[in-house]
Short mmCIF file of N, CA and C in Angstrom, two decimals:
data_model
loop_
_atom_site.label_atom_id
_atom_site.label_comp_id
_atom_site.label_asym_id
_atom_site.label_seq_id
_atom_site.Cartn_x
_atom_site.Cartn_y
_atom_site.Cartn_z
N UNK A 98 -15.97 17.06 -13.80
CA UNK A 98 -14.98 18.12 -13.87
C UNK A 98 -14.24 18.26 -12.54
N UNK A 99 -14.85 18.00 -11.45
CA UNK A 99 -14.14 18.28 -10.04
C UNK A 99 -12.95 16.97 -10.13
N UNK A 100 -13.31 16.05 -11.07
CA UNK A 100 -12.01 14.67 -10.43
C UNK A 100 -10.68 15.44 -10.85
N UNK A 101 -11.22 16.08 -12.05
CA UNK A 101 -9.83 16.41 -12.52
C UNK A 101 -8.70 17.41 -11.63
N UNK A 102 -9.86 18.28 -10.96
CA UNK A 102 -9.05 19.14 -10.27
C UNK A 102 -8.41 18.75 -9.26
N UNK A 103 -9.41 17.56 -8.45
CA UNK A 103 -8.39 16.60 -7.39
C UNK A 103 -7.10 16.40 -8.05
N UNK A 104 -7.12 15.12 -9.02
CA UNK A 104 -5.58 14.90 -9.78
C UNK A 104 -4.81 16.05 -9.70
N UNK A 105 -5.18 16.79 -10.61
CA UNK A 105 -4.17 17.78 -10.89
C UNK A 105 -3.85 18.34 -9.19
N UNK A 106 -4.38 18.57 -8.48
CA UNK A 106 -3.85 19.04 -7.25
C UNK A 106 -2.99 18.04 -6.72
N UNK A 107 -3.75 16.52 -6.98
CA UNK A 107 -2.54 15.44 -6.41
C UNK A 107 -1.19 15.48 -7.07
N UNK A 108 -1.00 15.83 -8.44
CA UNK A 108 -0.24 15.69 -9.12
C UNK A 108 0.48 16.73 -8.73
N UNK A 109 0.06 18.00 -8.54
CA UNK A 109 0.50 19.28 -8.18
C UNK A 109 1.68 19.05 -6.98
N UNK A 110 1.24 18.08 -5.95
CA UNK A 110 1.28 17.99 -4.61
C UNK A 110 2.00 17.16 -4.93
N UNK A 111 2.63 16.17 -5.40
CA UNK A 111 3.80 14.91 -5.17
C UNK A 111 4.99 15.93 -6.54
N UNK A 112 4.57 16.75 -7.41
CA UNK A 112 5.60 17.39 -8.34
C UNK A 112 6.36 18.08 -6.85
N UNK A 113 5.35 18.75 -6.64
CA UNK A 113 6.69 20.06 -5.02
C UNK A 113 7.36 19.28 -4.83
N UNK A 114 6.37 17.79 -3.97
CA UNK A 114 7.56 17.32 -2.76
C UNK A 114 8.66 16.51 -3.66
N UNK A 115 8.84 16.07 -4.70
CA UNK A 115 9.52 15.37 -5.72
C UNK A 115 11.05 16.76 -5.95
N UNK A 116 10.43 18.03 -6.09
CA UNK A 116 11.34 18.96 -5.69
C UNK A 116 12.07 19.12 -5.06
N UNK A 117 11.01 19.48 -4.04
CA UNK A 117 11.95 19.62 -2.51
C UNK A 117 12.29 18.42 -1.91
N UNK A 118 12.42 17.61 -2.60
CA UNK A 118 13.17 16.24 -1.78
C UNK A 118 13.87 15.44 -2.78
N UNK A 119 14.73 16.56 -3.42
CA UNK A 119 15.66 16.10 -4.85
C UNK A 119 16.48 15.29 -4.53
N UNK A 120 17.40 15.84 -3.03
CA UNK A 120 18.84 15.50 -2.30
C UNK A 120 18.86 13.64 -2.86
N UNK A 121 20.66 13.59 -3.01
CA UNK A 121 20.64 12.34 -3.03
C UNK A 121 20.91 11.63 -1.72
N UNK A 122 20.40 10.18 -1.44
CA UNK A 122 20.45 9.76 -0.18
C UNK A 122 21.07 8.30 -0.20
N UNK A 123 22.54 7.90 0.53
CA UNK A 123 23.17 6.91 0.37
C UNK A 123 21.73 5.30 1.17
N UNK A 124 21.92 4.41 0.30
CA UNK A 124 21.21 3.43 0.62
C UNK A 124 22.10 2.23 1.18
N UNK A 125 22.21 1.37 1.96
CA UNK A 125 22.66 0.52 2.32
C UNK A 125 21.76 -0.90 2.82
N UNK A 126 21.83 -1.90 1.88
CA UNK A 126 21.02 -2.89 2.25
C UNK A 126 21.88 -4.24 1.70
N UNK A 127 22.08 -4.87 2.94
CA UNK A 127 22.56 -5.87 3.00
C UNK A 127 24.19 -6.06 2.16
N UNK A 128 24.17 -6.31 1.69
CA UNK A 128 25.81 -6.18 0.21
C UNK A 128 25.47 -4.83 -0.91
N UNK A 129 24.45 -4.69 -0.56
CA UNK A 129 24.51 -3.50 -2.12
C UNK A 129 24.28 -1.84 -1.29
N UNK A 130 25.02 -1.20 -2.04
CA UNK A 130 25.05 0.38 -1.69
C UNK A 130 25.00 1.12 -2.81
N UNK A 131 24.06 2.34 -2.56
CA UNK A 131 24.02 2.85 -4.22
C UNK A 131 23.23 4.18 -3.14
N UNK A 132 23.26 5.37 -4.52
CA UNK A 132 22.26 6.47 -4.05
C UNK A 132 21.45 6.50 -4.93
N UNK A 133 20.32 7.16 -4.37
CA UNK A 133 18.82 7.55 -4.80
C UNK A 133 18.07 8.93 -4.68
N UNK A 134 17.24 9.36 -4.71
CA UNK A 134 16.82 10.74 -4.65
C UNK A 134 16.14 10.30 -3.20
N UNK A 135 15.76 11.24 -2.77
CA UNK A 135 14.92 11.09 -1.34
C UNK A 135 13.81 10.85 -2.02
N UNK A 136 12.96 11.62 -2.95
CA UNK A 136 11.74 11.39 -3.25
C UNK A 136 11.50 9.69 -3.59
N UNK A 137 12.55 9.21 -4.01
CA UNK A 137 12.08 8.05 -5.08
C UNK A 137 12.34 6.92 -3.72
N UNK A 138 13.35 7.11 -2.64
CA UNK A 138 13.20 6.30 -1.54
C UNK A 138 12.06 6.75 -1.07
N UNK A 139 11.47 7.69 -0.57
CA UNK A 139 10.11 7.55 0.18
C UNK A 139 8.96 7.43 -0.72
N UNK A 140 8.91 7.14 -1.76
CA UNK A 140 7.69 6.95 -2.93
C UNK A 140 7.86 4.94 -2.68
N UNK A 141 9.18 4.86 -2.67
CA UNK A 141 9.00 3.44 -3.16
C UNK A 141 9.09 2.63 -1.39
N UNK A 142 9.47 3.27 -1.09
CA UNK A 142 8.37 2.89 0.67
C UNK A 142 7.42 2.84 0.93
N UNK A 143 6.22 3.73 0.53
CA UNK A 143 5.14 3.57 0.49
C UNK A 143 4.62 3.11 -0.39
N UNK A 144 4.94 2.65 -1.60
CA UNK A 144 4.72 1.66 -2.68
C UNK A 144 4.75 0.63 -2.02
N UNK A 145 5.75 0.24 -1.27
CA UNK A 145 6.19 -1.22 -0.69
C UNK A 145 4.91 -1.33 0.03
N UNK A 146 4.38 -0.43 1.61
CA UNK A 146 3.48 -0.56 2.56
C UNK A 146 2.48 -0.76 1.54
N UNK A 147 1.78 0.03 0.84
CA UNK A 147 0.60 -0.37 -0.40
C UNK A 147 0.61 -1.35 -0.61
N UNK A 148 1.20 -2.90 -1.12
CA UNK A 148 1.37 -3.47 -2.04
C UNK A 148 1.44 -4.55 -0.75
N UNK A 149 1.57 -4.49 0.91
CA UNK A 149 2.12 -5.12 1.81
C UNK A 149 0.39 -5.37 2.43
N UNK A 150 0.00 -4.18 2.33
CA UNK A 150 -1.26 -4.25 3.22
C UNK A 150 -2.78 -4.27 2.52
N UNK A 151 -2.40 -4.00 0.91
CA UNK A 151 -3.41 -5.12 -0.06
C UNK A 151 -3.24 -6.55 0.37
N UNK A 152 -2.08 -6.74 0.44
CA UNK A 152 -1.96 -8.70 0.21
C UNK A 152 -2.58 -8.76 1.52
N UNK A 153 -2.23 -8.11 2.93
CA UNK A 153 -2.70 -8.97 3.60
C UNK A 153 -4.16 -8.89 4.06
N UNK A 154 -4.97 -7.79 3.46
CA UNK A 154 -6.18 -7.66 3.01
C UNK A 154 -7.19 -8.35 2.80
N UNK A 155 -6.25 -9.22 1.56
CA UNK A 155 -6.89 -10.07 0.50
C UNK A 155 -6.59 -11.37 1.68
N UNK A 156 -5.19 -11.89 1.62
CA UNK A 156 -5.10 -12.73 2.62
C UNK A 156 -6.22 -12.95 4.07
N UNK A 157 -6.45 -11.75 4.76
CA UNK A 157 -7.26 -11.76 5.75
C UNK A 157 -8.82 -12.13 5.27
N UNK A 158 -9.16 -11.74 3.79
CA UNK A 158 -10.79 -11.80 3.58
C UNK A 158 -10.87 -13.21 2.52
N UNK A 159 -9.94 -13.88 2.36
CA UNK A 159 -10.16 -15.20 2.08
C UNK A 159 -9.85 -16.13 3.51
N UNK A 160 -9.23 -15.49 4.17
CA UNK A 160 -9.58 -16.31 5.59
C UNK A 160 -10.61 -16.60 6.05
N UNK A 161 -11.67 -15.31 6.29
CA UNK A 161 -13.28 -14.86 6.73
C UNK A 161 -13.91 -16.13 5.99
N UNK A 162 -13.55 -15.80 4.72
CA UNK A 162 -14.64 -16.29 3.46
C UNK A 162 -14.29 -18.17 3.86
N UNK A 163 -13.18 -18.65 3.97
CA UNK A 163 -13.70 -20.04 4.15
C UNK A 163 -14.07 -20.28 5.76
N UNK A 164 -14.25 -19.38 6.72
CA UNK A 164 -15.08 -19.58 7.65
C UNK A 164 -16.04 -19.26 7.66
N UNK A 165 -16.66 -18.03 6.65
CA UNK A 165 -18.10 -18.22 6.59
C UNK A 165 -18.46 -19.86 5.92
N UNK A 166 -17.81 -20.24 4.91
CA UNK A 166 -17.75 -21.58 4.33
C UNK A 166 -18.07 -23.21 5.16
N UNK A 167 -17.44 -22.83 5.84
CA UNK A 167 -17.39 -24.20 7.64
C UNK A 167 -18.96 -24.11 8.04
N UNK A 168 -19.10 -22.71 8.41
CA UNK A 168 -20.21 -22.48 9.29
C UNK A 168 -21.53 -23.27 8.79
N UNK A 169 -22.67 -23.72 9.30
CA UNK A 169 -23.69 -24.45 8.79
C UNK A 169 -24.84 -23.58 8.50
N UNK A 170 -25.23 -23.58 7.69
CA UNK A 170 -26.21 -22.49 7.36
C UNK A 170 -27.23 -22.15 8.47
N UNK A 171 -27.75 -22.51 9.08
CA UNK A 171 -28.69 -22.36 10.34
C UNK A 171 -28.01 -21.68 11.33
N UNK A 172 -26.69 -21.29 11.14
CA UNK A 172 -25.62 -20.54 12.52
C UNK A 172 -25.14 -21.97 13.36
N UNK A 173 -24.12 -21.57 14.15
CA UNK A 173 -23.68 -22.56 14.64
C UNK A 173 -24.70 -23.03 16.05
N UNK A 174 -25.78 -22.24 16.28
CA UNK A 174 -26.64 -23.07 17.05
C UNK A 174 -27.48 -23.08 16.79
N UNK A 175 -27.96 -24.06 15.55
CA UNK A 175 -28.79 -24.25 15.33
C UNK A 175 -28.77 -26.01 15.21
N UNK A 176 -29.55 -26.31 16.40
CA UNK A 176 -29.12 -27.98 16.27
C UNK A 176 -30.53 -28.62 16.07
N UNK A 177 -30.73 -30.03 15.42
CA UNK A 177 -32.38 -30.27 15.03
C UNK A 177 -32.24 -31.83 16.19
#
């Protein structure tokens, strides 16, 4: 019963700022120009960072993983 009340408070909490950050806001990127709500530019900014710092996450812990892979099971000083 408590998850729900988190949500609903999260939900509670991005409805305001989705409110109060109705204004439209001119975009300019590269050849294209268009407007957007403020909310939906700073939602889909941090969508972007989310989606930026999973990959390199994943990227960084398949790095680890084929160096644990190299390594020789005995540690690297373990010489016979």
């Amino acid at each position: 019963m408590g998850i729900i009340w988190i949500i609903l408070f999260i939900v509670l909490l991005v409805a305001l700022f989705s409110v109060q950050n109705a204004a439209p806001v001119a975009i300019s990127f590269l050849f294209w120009k268009f407007q957007a709500s403020l909310a939906i530019v700073i939602f889909l900014c941090v969508l972007a960072g989310i989606v930026i710092g999973v990959t390199a996450m994943i990227v960084m812990g398949m790095k680890k993983a084929g160096r644990r892979k190299r390594v020789s099971p005995g540690g690297p000083g373990n010489v016979t």
